[in-house]
Amino acid sequence: MVKYIYLILVVLFIVPSCVPKALLLDQPKLVSMYFDRKIKNLESIPNPIKDDKRQLIKTKVEYGFGVIMEQSDRLIEKDYTAGLAGYKKANLIFSEARESAIALLTEREPDFENWLRNESQIQFDREDIFDLYWLAAAFGGSIKSSRGNPFELIHLPYVERLLTTAIQLDPTWGNGTLHSAMMSYTTSRLDLSGEILRDTVDFYFQKAVEYSDSLDAGPFLTYAESIHKPFQERKEFEDKLNFVLEMDVIRNSKYELSNLIAKNRAEWLLSNTDEYFLE
């Protein structure tokens, strides 16, 4: 009982500098409580400034991908109905983040939605990259959590436009974050397959690894799932995931939490390897 109360306090009053984040990954309900509370607090700010709005968008997208989608991916194999409910919840959160991000960009650029549809031109600057990236992530989350909804799939070109623009402004932004996102987008394209798909993903993978100095587990995890798995390359799949598991997690680094989540997912994927490969 004491341990449970302690964990609740950790989640509700989390202090990144002293809390072992790996502990939180084993307590998904408590992590959800933390995100729900944080989102509620951000939404209740009377007159939010730009940074408040940005933080709310970022928090919703992180919650959707890092918690709800992770849980749903695993749950749907055991309880299909509950898994679908999780995807539906994630889709709602991603959609809210998407609309907020569009509104934020439109405040600065009234013609933004026309630009998004490739109907006008806007001169962005480096200050806009944060908003372009998180809007792309929100669109990506909405598409993935919809599980093939055509009304979401039509937004795929928006993801490319947002990420390509951000990369043109500063390819090093986020230490490979933009190129890692382009890896995920590329594997969602219906017009790419075979070696053309692999070559395109390879380009973004190499850039993501270069800019992150190989410290980000994300590109390796994405490559294993999006290339080695569909191409039925079992050994390479296992090698990439084992590489992720063996990566050092540096406390309080920019990659700490994302790498812990990646390790957690890599372990789960490895446990299901026999289901993914024919031989």
PDB file of C-alpha atoms in Angstrom:
ATOM      1  CA  MET A   1       0.000   0.000   0.000  1.00  0.00           C
ATOM      2  CA  VAL A   2       2.810   2.392   0.883  1.00  0.00           C
ATOM      3  CA  LYS A   3       4.536   1.595  -2.429  1.00  0.00           C
ATOM      4  CA  TYR A   4       1.308   2.287  -4.342  1.00  0.00           C
ATOM      5  CA  ILE A   5       0.818   5.659  -2.653  1.00  0.00           C
ATOM      6  CA  TYR A   6       4.450   6.523  -3.388  1.00  0.00           C
ATOM      7  CA  LEU A   7       3.980   5.733  -7.064  1.00  0.00           C
ATOM      8  CA  ILE A   8       0.910   7.956  -7.249  1.00  0.00           C
ATOM      9  CA  LEU A   9       2.873  10.813  -5.726  1.00  0.00           C
ATOM     10  CA  VAL A  10       5.697  10.200  -8.194  1.00  0.00           C
ATOM     11  CA  VAL A  11       3.331  10.413 -11.134  1.00  0.00           C
ATOM     12  CA  LEU A  12       1.310  13.398  -9.961  1.00  0.00           C
ATOM     13  CA  PHE A  13       4.308  15.432  -8.837  1.00  0.00           C
ATOM     14  CA  ILE A  14       6.979  14.055 -11.153  1.00  0.00           C
ATOM     15  CA  VAL A  15      10.423  15.615 -10.897  1.00  0.00           C
ATOM     16  CA  PRO A  16      12.469  14.557 -13.958  1.00  0.00           C
ATOM     17  CA  SER A  17      15.833  15.141 -12.309  1.00  0.00           C
ATOM     18  CA  CYS A  18      15.374  12.559  -9.585  1.00  0.00           C
ATOM     19  CA  VAL A  19      12.695  10.087 -10.694  1.00  0.00           C
ATOM     20  CA  PRO A  20      13.773   6.833 -12.399  1.00  0.00           C
ATOM     21  CA  LYS A  21      11.498   6.976 -15.440  1.00  0.00           C
ATOM     22  CA  ALA A  22      11.837   3.249 -16.090  1.00  0.00           C
ATOM     23  CA  LEU A  23       9.713   2.794 -12.964  1.00  0.00           C
ATOM     24  CA  LEU A  24       6.834   4.643 -14.587  1.00  0.00           C
ATOM     25  CA  LEU A  25       6.722   2.407 -17.666  1.00  0.00           C
ATOM     26  CA  ASP A  26       5.678  -0.504 -15.460  1.00  0.00           C
ATOM     27  CA  GLN A  27       2.737   1.511 -14.138  1.00  0.00           C
ATOM     28  CA  PRO A  28       0.701   2.463 -17.258  1.00  0.00           C
ATOM     29  CA  LYS A  29      -2.409   3.432 -15.291  1.00  0.00           C
ATOM     30  CA  LEU A  30      -0.423   5.837 -13.153  1.00  0.00           C
ATOM     31  CA  VAL A  31       1.304   7.291 -16.196  1.00  0.00           C
ATOM     32  CA  SER A  32      -2.124   7.859 -17.751  1.00  0.00           C
ATOM     33  CA  MET A  33      -3.230   9.608 -14.559  1.00  0.00           C
ATOM     34  CA  TYR A  34      -0.217  11.889 -14.807  1.00  0.00           C
ATOM     35  CA  PHE A  35      -0.889  12.824 -18.435  1.00  0.00           C
ATOM     36  CA  ASP A  36      -4.627  13.282 -17.863  1.00  0.00           C
ATOM     37  CA  ARG A  37      -3.894  15.592 -14.960  1.00  0.00           C
ATOM     38  CA  LYS A  38      -1.239  17.533 -16.878  1.00  0.00           C
ATOM     39  CA  ILE A  39      -3.544  18.008 -19.867  1.00  0.00           C
ATOM     40  CA  LYS A  40      -6.399  19.129 -17.622  1.00  0.00           C
ATOM     41  CA  ASN A  41      -4.140  21.672 -15.913  1.00  0.00           C
ATOM     42  CA  LEU A  42      -2.904  23.053 -19.236  1.00  0.00           C
ATOM     43  CA  GLU A  43      -6.445  23.281 -20.597  1.00  0.00           C
ATOM     44  CA  SER A  44      -7.597  25.178 -17.506  1.00  0.00           C
ATOM     45  CA  ILE A  45      -5.107  28.047 -17.893  1.00  0.00           C
ATOM     46  CA  PRO A  46      -7.328  31.182 -18.213  1.00  0.00           C
ATOM     47  CA  ASN A  47      -5.331  33.100 -20.815  1.00  0.00           C
ATOM     48  CA  PRO A  48      -2.778  30.688 -22.277  1.00  0.00           C
ATOM     49  CA  ILE A  49       0.230  32.169 -24.025  1.00  0.00           C
ATOM     50  CA  LYS A  50       1.918  30.581 -27.039  1.00  0.00           C
ATOM     51  CA  ASP A  51       4.215  28.411 -24.924  1.00  0.00           C
ATOM     52  CA  ASP A  52       1.226  27.074 -22.941  1.00  0.00           C
ATOM     53  CA  LYS A  53      -0.545  26.129 -26.165  1.00  0.00           C
ATOM     54  CA  ARG A  54       2.581  24.488 -27.517  1.00  0.00           C
ATOM     55  CA  GLN A  55       3.045  22.475 -24.338  1.00  0.00           C
ATOM     56  CA  LEU A  56      -0.552  21.246 -24.487  1.00  0.00           C
ATOM     57  CA  ILE A  57      -0.186  20.119 -28.100  1.00  0.00           C
ATOM     58  CA  LYS A  58       3.121  18.376 -27.385  1.00  0.00           C
ATOM     59  CA  THR A  59       1.761  16.679 -24.255  1.00  0.00           C
ATOM     60  CA  LYS A  60      -1.299  15.329 -26.062  1.00  0.00           C
ATOM     61  CA  VAL A  61       0.776  13.899 -28.907  1.00  0.00           C
ATOM     62  CA  GLU A  62       3.286  12.328 -26.504  1.00  0.00           C
ATOM     63  CA  TYR A  63       0.440  10.833 -24.472  1.00  0.00           C
ATOM     64  CA  GLY A  64      -1.203   9.460 -27.604  1.00  0.00           C
ATOM     65  CA  PHE A  65       1.918   7.798 -28.991  1.00  0.00           C
ATOM     66  CA  GLY A  66       3.900   6.937 -25.867  1.00  0.00           C
ATOM     67  CA  VAL A  67       1.089   5.642 -23.680  1.00  0.00           C
ATOM     68  CA  ILE A  68      -2.284   5.039 -25.337  1.00  0.00           C
ATOM     69  CA  MET A  69      -1.074   3.659 -28.675  1.00  0.00           C
ATOM     70  CA  GLU A  70       1.586   1.537 -26.982  1.00  0.00           C
ATOM     71  CA  GLN A  71      -1.041   0.001 -24.704  1.00  0.00           C
ATOM     72  CA  SER A  72      -3.530  -0.485 -27.540  1.00  0.00           C
ATOM     73  CA  ASP A  73      -0.991  -2.190 -29.826  1.00  0.00           C
ATOM     74  CA  ARG A  74      -0.515  -4.871 -27.203  1.00  0.00           C
ATOM     75  CA  LEU A  75      -4.047  -5.028 -25.868  1.00  0.00           C
ATOM     76  CA  ILE A  76      -5.744  -5.575 -29.222  1.00  0.00           C
ATOM     77  CA  GLU A  77      -4.117  -9.009 -29.530  1.00  0.00           C
ATOM     78  CA  LYS A  78      -5.760 -10.110 -26.272  1.00  0.00           C
ATOM     79  CA  ASP A  79      -8.929  -8.004 -26.153  1.00  0.00           C
ATOM     80  CA  TYR A  80      -9.938  -6.644 -29.550  1.00  0.00           C
ATOM     81  CA  THR A  81     -12.776  -4.473 -28.246  1.00  0.00           C
ATOM     82  CA  ALA A  82     -10.652  -2.871 -25.545  1.00  0.00           C
ATOM     83  CA  GLY A  83      -7.833  -2.334 -28.027  1.00  0.00           C
ATOM     84  CA  LEU A  84     -10.150  -0.531 -30.445  1.00  0.00           C
ATOM     85  CA  ALA A  85     -11.409   1.640 -27.594  1.00  0.00           C
ATOM     86  CA  GLY A  86      -7.823   2.646 -26.905  1.00  0.00           C
ATOM     87  CA  TYR A  87      -7.215   3.581 -30.545  1.00  0.00           C
ATOM     88  CA  LYS A  88     -10.425   5.617 -30.501  1.00  0.00           C
ATOM     89  CA  LYS A  89      -9.272   7.509 -27.413  1.00  0.00           C
ATOM     90  CA  ALA A  90      -5.885   8.163 -28.996  1.00  0.00           C
ATOM     91  CA  ASN A  91      -7.536   9.365 -32.199  1.00  0.00           C
ATOM     92  CA  LEU A  92      -9.595  11.887 -30.251  1.00  0.00           C
ATOM     93  CA  ILE A  93      -6.521  13.225 -28.459  1.00  0.00           C
ATOM     94  CA  PHE A  94      -4.509  13.438 -31.690  1.00  0.00           C
ATOM     95  CA  SER A  95      -7.392  15.237 -33.398  1.00  0.00           C
ATOM     96  CA  GLU A  96      -7.572  17.779 -30.583  1.00  0.00           C
ATOM     97  CA  ALA A  97      -3.827  18.387 -30.824  1.00  0.00           C
ATOM     98  CA  ARG A  98      -4.084  18.715 -34.598  1.00  0.00           C
ATOM     99  CA  GLU A  99      -6.820  21.351 -34.452  1.00  0.00           C
ATOM    100  CA  SER A 100      -4.964  23.287 -31.751  1.00  0.00           C
ATOM    101  CA  ALA A 101      -1.748  23.249 -33.784  1.00  0.00           C
ATOM    102  CA  ILE A 102      -3.554  24.441 -36.909  1.00  0.00           C
ATOM    103  CA  ALA A 103      -5.161  27.254 -34.906  1.00  0.00           C
ATOM    104  CA  LEU A 104      -1.782  28.258 -33.450  1.00  0.00           C
ATOM    105  CA  LEU A 105      -0.131  28.429 -36.867  1.00  0.00           C
ATOM    106  CA  THR A 106      -3.129  30.245 -38.338  1.00  0.00           C
ATOM    107  CA  GLU A 107      -2.801  32.942 -35.676  1.00  0.00           C
ATOM    108  CA  ARG A 108       0.584  33.836 -37.147  1.00  0.00           C
ATOM    109  CA  GLU A 109      -0.170  32.934 -40.753  1.00  0.00           C
ATOM    110  CA  PRO A 110      -3.864  33.498 -41.625  1.00  0.00           C
ATOM    111  CA  ASP A 111      -3.383  31.703 -44.945  1.00  0.00           C
ATOM    112  CA  PHE A 112      -1.925  28.603 -43.300  1.00  0.00           C
ATOM    113  CA  GLU A 113      -4.708  26.155 -44.174  1.00  0.00           C
ATOM    114  CA  ASN A 114      -4.509  27.146 -47.829  1.00  0.00           C
ATOM    115  CA  TRP A 115      -0.753  26.606 -47.658  1.00  0.00           C
ATOM    116  CA  LEU A 116      -1.325  23.181 -46.122  1.00  0.00           C
ATOM    117  CA  ARG A 117      -3.453  22.280 -49.141  1.00  0.00           C
ATOM    118  CA  ASN A 118      -0.676  23.568 -51.414  1.00  0.00           C
ATOM    119  CA  GLU A 119      -2.863  26.448 -52.561  1.00  0.00           C
ATOM    120  CA  SER A 120      -0.608  29.294 -51.419  1.00  0.00           C
ATOM    121  CA  GLN A 121       2.951  30.076 -50.350  1.00  0.00           C
ATOM    122  CA  ILE A 122       4.241  31.124 -46.924  1.00  0.00           C
ATOM    123  CA  GLN A 123       7.762  32.090 -45.914  1.00  0.00           C
ATOM    124  CA  PHE A 124       8.356  30.226 -42.652  1.00  0.00           C
ATOM    125  CA  ASP A 125      11.399  30.605 -40.405  1.00  0.00           C
ATOM    126  CA  ARG A 126      13.196  28.406 -37.892  1.00  0.00           C
ATOM    127  CA  GLU A 127      10.872  29.572 -35.102  1.00  0.00           C
ATOM    128  CA  ASP A 128       8.037  27.748 -36.868  1.00  0.00           C
ATOM    129  CA  ILE A 129       9.707  24.323 -36.919  1.00  0.00           C
ATOM    130  CA  PHE A 130       8.374  23.311 -33.499  1.00  0.00           C
ATOM    131  CA  ASP A 131       4.787  23.910 -34.586  1.00  0.00           C
ATOM    132  CA  LEU A 132       5.253  22.346 -38.019  1.00  0.00           C
ATOM    133  CA  TYR A 133       6.745  19.201 -36.475  1.00  0.00           C
ATOM    134  CA  TRP A 134       4.125  18.710 -33.772  1.00  0.00           C
ATOM    135  CA  LEU A 135       1.311  19.310 -36.247  1.00  0.00           C
ATOM    136  CA  ALA A 136       2.850  16.658 -38.512  1.00  0.00           C
ATOM    137  CA  ALA A 137       3.056  14.317 -35.510  1.00  0.00           C
ATOM    138  CA  ALA A 138      -0.588  15.001 -34.633  1.00  0.00           C
ATOM    139  CA  PHE A 139      -1.656  14.271 -38.213  1.00  0.00           C
ATOM    140  CA  GLY A 140       0.447  11.106 -38.164  1.00  0.00           C
ATOM    141  CA  GLY A 141      -1.127   9.997 -34.901  1.00  0.00           C
ATOM    142  CA  SER A 142      -4.630  10.656 -36.210  1.00  0.00           C
ATOM    143  CA  ILE A 143      -3.900   8.590 -39.304  1.00  0.00           C
ATOM    144  CA  LYS A 144      -2.317   5.677 -37.445  1.00  0.00           C
ATOM    145  CA  SER A 145      -4.939   5.517 -34.690  1.00  0.00           C
ATOM    146  CA  SER A 146      -7.772   5.608 -37.256  1.00  0.00           C
ATOM    147  CA  ARG A 147      -6.645   2.182 -38.510  1.00  0.00           C
ATOM    148  CA  GLY A 148      -7.196   2.907 -42.193  1.00  0.00           C
ATOM    149  CA  ASN A 149      -9.998   5.468 -42.078  1.00  0.00           C
ATOM    150  CA  PRO A 150      -9.975   7.073 -45.568  1.00  0.00           C
ATOM    151  CA  PHE A 151     -11.015  10.417 -44.093  1.00  0.00           C
ATOM    152  CA  GLU A 152      -7.741  10.404 -42.161  1.00  0.00           C
ATOM    153  CA  LEU A 153      -5.563   8.863 -44.882  1.00  0.00           C
ATOM    154  CA  ILE A 154      -6.230  11.812 -47.191  1.00  0.00           C
ATOM    155  CA  HIS A 155      -4.149  13.912 -44.779  1.00  0.00           C
ATOM    156  CA  LEU A 156      -0.926  12.012 -45.556  1.00  0.00           C
ATOM    157  CA  PRO A 157       0.280  14.667 -48.046  1.00  0.00           C
ATOM    158  CA  TYR A 158      -0.002  17.246 -45.261  1.00  0.00           C
ATOM    159  CA  VAL A 159       2.492  15.281 -43.183  1.00  0.00           C
ATOM    160  CA  GLU A 160       5.004  15.320 -46.028  1.00  0.00           C
ATOM    161  CA  ARG A 161       4.517  19.044 -46.671  1.00  0.00           C
ATOM    162  CA  LEU A 162       4.987  19.913 -43.004  1.00  0.00           C
ATOM    163  CA  LEU A 163       8.078  17.759 -42.477  1.00  0.00           C
ATOM    164  CA  THR A 164       9.714  18.681 -45.771  1.00  0.00           C
ATOM    165  CA  THR A 165       9.275  22.366 -44.988  1.00  0.00           C
ATOM    166  CA  ALA A 166      10.731  21.907 -41.502  1.00  0.00           C
ATOM    167  CA  ILE A 167      13.752  20.023 -42.879  1.00  0.00           C
ATOM    168  CA  GLN A 168      14.374  22.755 -45.439  1.00  0.00           C
ATOM    169  CA  LEU A 169      14.422  25.329 -42.631  1.00  0.00           C
ATOM    170  CA  ASP A 170      16.901  23.364 -40.478  1.00  0.00           C
ATOM    171  CA  PRO A 171      17.647  19.671 -41.116  1.00  0.00           C
ATOM    172  CA  THR A 172      19.512  19.375 -37.797  1.00  0.00           C
ATOM    173  CA  TRP A 173      16.553  20.496 -35.672  1.00  0.00           C
ATOM    174  CA  GLY A 174      15.810  18.044 -32.888  1.00  0.00           C
ATOM    175  CA  ASN A 175      18.995  16.076 -33.570  1.00  0.00           C
ATOM    176  CA  GLY A 176      17.447  13.870 -36.231  1.00  0.00           C
ATOM    177  CA  THR A 177      13.839  14.109 -35.043  1.00  0.00           C
ATOM    178  CA  LEU A 178      12.604  15.389 -38.398  1.00  0.00           C
ATOM    179  CA  HIS A 179      14.308  12.625 -40.372  1.00  0.00           C
ATOM    180  CA  SER A 180      13.095   9.968 -37.954  1.00  0.00           C
ATOM    181  CA  ALA A 181       9.556  11.255 -38.518  1.00  0.00           C
ATOM    182  CA  MET A 182      10.124  11.108 -42.277  1.00  0.00           C
ATOM    183  CA  MET A 183      11.012   7.431 -41.902  1.00  0.00           C
ATOM    184  CA  SER A 184       7.594   6.738 -40.412  1.00  0.00           C
ATOM    185  CA  TYR A 185       5.850   8.861 -43.028  1.00  0.00           C
ATOM    186  CA  THR A 186       7.688   7.162 -45.893  1.00  0.00           C
ATOM    187  CA  THR A 187       6.568   3.698 -44.798  1.00  0.00           C
ATOM    188  CA  SER A 188       2.960   4.940 -44.846  1.00  0.00           C
ATOM    189  CA  ARG A 189       3.130   6.010 -48.492  1.00  0.00           C
ATOM    190  CA  LEU A 190       1.078   3.821 -50.792  1.00  0.00           C
ATOM    191  CA  ASP A 191       3.087   4.824 -53.868  1.00  0.00           C
ATOM    192  CA  LEU A 192       6.374   3.364 -52.624  1.00  0.00           C
ATOM    193  CA  SER A 193       7.355  -0.286 -52.389  1.00  0.00           C
ATOM    194  CA  GLY A 194      10.281  -2.646 -52.780  1.00  0.00           C
ATOM    195  CA  GLU A 195      13.765  -1.222 -53.175  1.00  0.00           C
ATOM    196  CA  ILE A 196      12.515   2.326 -53.773  1.00  0.00           C
ATOM    197  CA  LEU A 197      10.832   2.254 -50.370  1.00  0.00           C
ATOM    198  CA  ARG A 198      13.934   0.791 -48.746  1.00  0.00           C
ATOM    199  CA  ASP A 199      16.276   3.314 -50.376  1.00  0.00           C
ATOM    200  CA  THR A 200      14.104   6.230 -49.265  1.00  0.00           C
ATOM    201  CA  VAL A 201      13.870   4.979 -45.692  1.00  0.00           C
ATOM    202  CA  ASP A 202      17.629   4.288 -45.711  1.00  0.00           C
ATOM    203  CA  PHE A 203      18.312   7.920 -46.574  1.00  0.00           C
ATOM    204  CA  TYR A 204      16.263   9.254 -43.663  1.00  0.00           C
ATOM    205  CA  PHE A 205      17.556   6.548 -41.314  1.00  0.00           C
ATOM    206  CA  GLN A 206      21.170   7.489 -41.989  1.00  0.00           C
ATOM    207  CA  LYS A 207      20.421  11.178 -41.464  1.00  0.00           C
ATOM    208  CA  ALA A 208      18.527  10.507 -38.225  1.00  0.00           C
ATOM    209  CA  VAL A 209      21.396   8.404 -36.867  1.00  0.00           C
ATOM    210  CA  GLU A 210      23.974  10.975 -37.968  1.00  0.00           C
ATOM    211  CA  TYR A 211      22.214  13.964 -36.398  1.00  0.00           C
ATOM    212  CA  SER A 212      21.483  12.083 -33.162  1.00  0.00           C
ATOM    213  CA  ASP A 213      25.035  10.711 -32.996  1.00  0.00           C
ATOM    214  CA  SER A 214      23.478   7.221 -32.700  1.00  0.00           C
ATOM    215  CA  LEU A 215      22.059   8.133 -29.276  1.00  0.00           C
ATOM    216  CA  ASP A 216      18.385   7.932 -30.277  1.00  0.00           C
ATOM    217  CA  ALA A 217      16.893   4.433 -30.285  1.00  0.00           C
ATOM    218  CA  GLY A 218      13.887   5.559 -32.328  1.00  0.00           C
ATOM    219  CA  PRO A 219      15.362   5.230 -35.840  1.00  0.00           C
ATOM    220  CA  PHE A 220      16.621   1.697 -35.149  1.00  0.00           C
ATOM    221  CA  LEU A 221      13.238   0.621 -33.773  1.00  0.00           C
ATOM    222  CA  THR A 222      11.373   2.192 -36.692  1.00  0.00           C
ATOM    223  CA  TYR A 223      13.676   0.537 -39.234  1.00  0.00           C
ATOM    224  CA  ALA A 224      13.182  -2.876 -37.660  1.00  0.00           C
ATOM    225  CA  GLU A 225       9.393  -2.544 -37.735  1.00  0.00           C
ATOM    226  CA  SER A 226       8.982  -0.781 -41.079  1.00  0.00           C
ATOM    227  CA  ILE A 227      11.674  -2.479 -43.200  1.00  0.00           C
ATOM    228  CA  HIS A 228      13.026  -5.706 -41.701  1.00  0.00           C
ATOM    229  CA  LYS A 229       9.615  -6.956 -40.572  1.00  0.00           C
ATOM    230  CA  PRO A 230       7.683  -6.514 -43.862  1.00  0.00           C
ATOM    231  CA  PHE A 231      10.718  -7.622 -45.900  1.00  0.00           C
ATOM    232  CA  GLN A 232      10.862 -10.763 -43.729  1.00  0.00           C
ATOM    233  CA  GLU A 233      14.458 -10.204 -42.627  1.00  0.00           C
ATOM    234  CA  ARG A 234      14.353 -11.936 -39.279  1.00  0.00           C
ATOM    235  CA  LYS A 235      18.032 -11.793 -38.359  1.00  0.00           C
ATOM    236  CA  GLU A 236      18.301  -8.084 -39.165  1.00  0.00           C
ATOM    237  CA  PHE A 237      15.041  -7.454 -37.291  1.00  0.00           C
ATOM    238  CA  GLU A 238      16.374  -9.156 -34.184  1.00  0.00           C
ATOM    239  CA  ASP A 239      19.780  -7.475 -34.508  1.00  0.00           C
ATOM    240  CA  LYS A 240      18.246  -3.989 -34.649  1.00  0.00           C
ATOM    241  CA  LEU A 241      15.997  -4.643 -31.657  1.00  0.00           C
ATOM    242  CA  ASN A 242      18.800  -6.186 -29.614  1.00  0.00           C
ATOM    243  CA  PHE A 243      20.911  -3.134 -30.434  1.00  0.00           C
ATOM    244  CA  VAL A 244      18.127  -0.987 -28.970  1.00  0.00           C
ATOM    245  CA  LEU A 245      17.987  -3.139 -25.836  1.00  0.00           C
ATOM    246  CA  GLU A 246      21.741  -2.842 -25.360  1.00  0.00           C
ATOM    247  CA  MET A 247      21.826   0.946 -25.710  1.00  0.00           C
ATOM    248  CA  ASP A 248      22.815   2.861 -22.601  1.00  0.00           C
ATOM    249  CA  VAL A 249      20.109   5.100 -21.182  1.00  0.00           C
ATOM    250  CA  ILE A 250      21.649   8.340 -19.976  1.00  0.00           C
ATOM    251  CA  ARG A 251      19.787   9.818 -17.008  1.00  0.00           C
ATOM    252  CA  ASN A 252      18.208  13.220 -17.669  1.00  0.00           C
ATOM    253  CA  SER A 253      19.314  13.261 -21.308  1.00  0.00           C
ATOM    254  CA  LYS A 254      16.962  14.384 -24.081  1.00  0.00           C
ATOM    255  CA  TYR A 255      16.616  10.751 -25.152  1.00  0.00           C
ATOM    256  CA  GLU A 256      16.063   9.175 -21.742  1.00  0.00           C
ATOM    257  CA  LEU A 257      12.299   8.709 -21.798  1.00  0.00           C
ATOM    258  CA  SER A 258      11.973   8.027 -25.530  1.00  0.00           C
ATOM    259  CA  ASN A 259      14.749   5.423 -25.354  1.00  0.00           C
ATOM    260  CA  LEU A 260      13.133   3.720 -22.382  1.00  0.00           C
ATOM    261  CA  ILE A 261       9.875   3.521 -24.321  1.00  0.00           C
ATOM    262  CA  ALA A 262      11.782   2.201 -27.348  1.00  0.00           C
ATOM    263  CA  LYS A 263      13.474  -0.470 -25.229  1.00  0.00           C
ATOM    264  CA  ASN A 264      10.128  -1.485 -23.795  1.00  0.00           C
ATOM    265  CA  ARG A 265       8.623  -1.831 -27.267  1.00  0.00           C
ATOM    266  CA  ALA A 266      11.701  -3.635 -28.623  1.00  0.00           C
ATOM    267  CA  GLU A 267      11.387  -6.232 -25.887  1.00  0.00           C
ATOM    268  CA  TRP A 268       7.710  -6.739 -26.711  1.00  0.00           C
ATOM    269  CA  LEU A 269       8.413  -7.042 -30.442  1.00  0.00           C
ATOM    270  CA  LEU A 270      11.141  -9.614 -29.833  1.00  0.00           C
ATOM    271  CA  SER A 271       8.754 -11.662 -27.710  1.00  0.00           C
ATOM    272  CA  ASN A 272       6.422 -11.878 -30.720  1.00  0.00           C
ATOM    273  CA  THR A 273       9.063 -12.556 -33.376  1.00  0.00           C
ATOM    274  CA  ASP A 274       7.705 -15.988 -34.310  1.00  0.00           C
ATOM    275  CA  GLU A 275       4.363 -14.418 -35.219  1.00  0.00           C
ATOM    276  CA  TYR A 276       5.946 -11.948 -37.642  1.00  0.00           C
ATOM    277  CA  PHE A 277       8.107 -14.284 -39.717  1.00  0.00           C
ATOM    278  CA  LEU A 278       7.198 -17.269 -41.842  1.00  0.00           C
ATOM    279  CA  GLU A 279      10.486 -19.085 -41.227  1.00  0.00           C
TER     280      GLU A 279
END
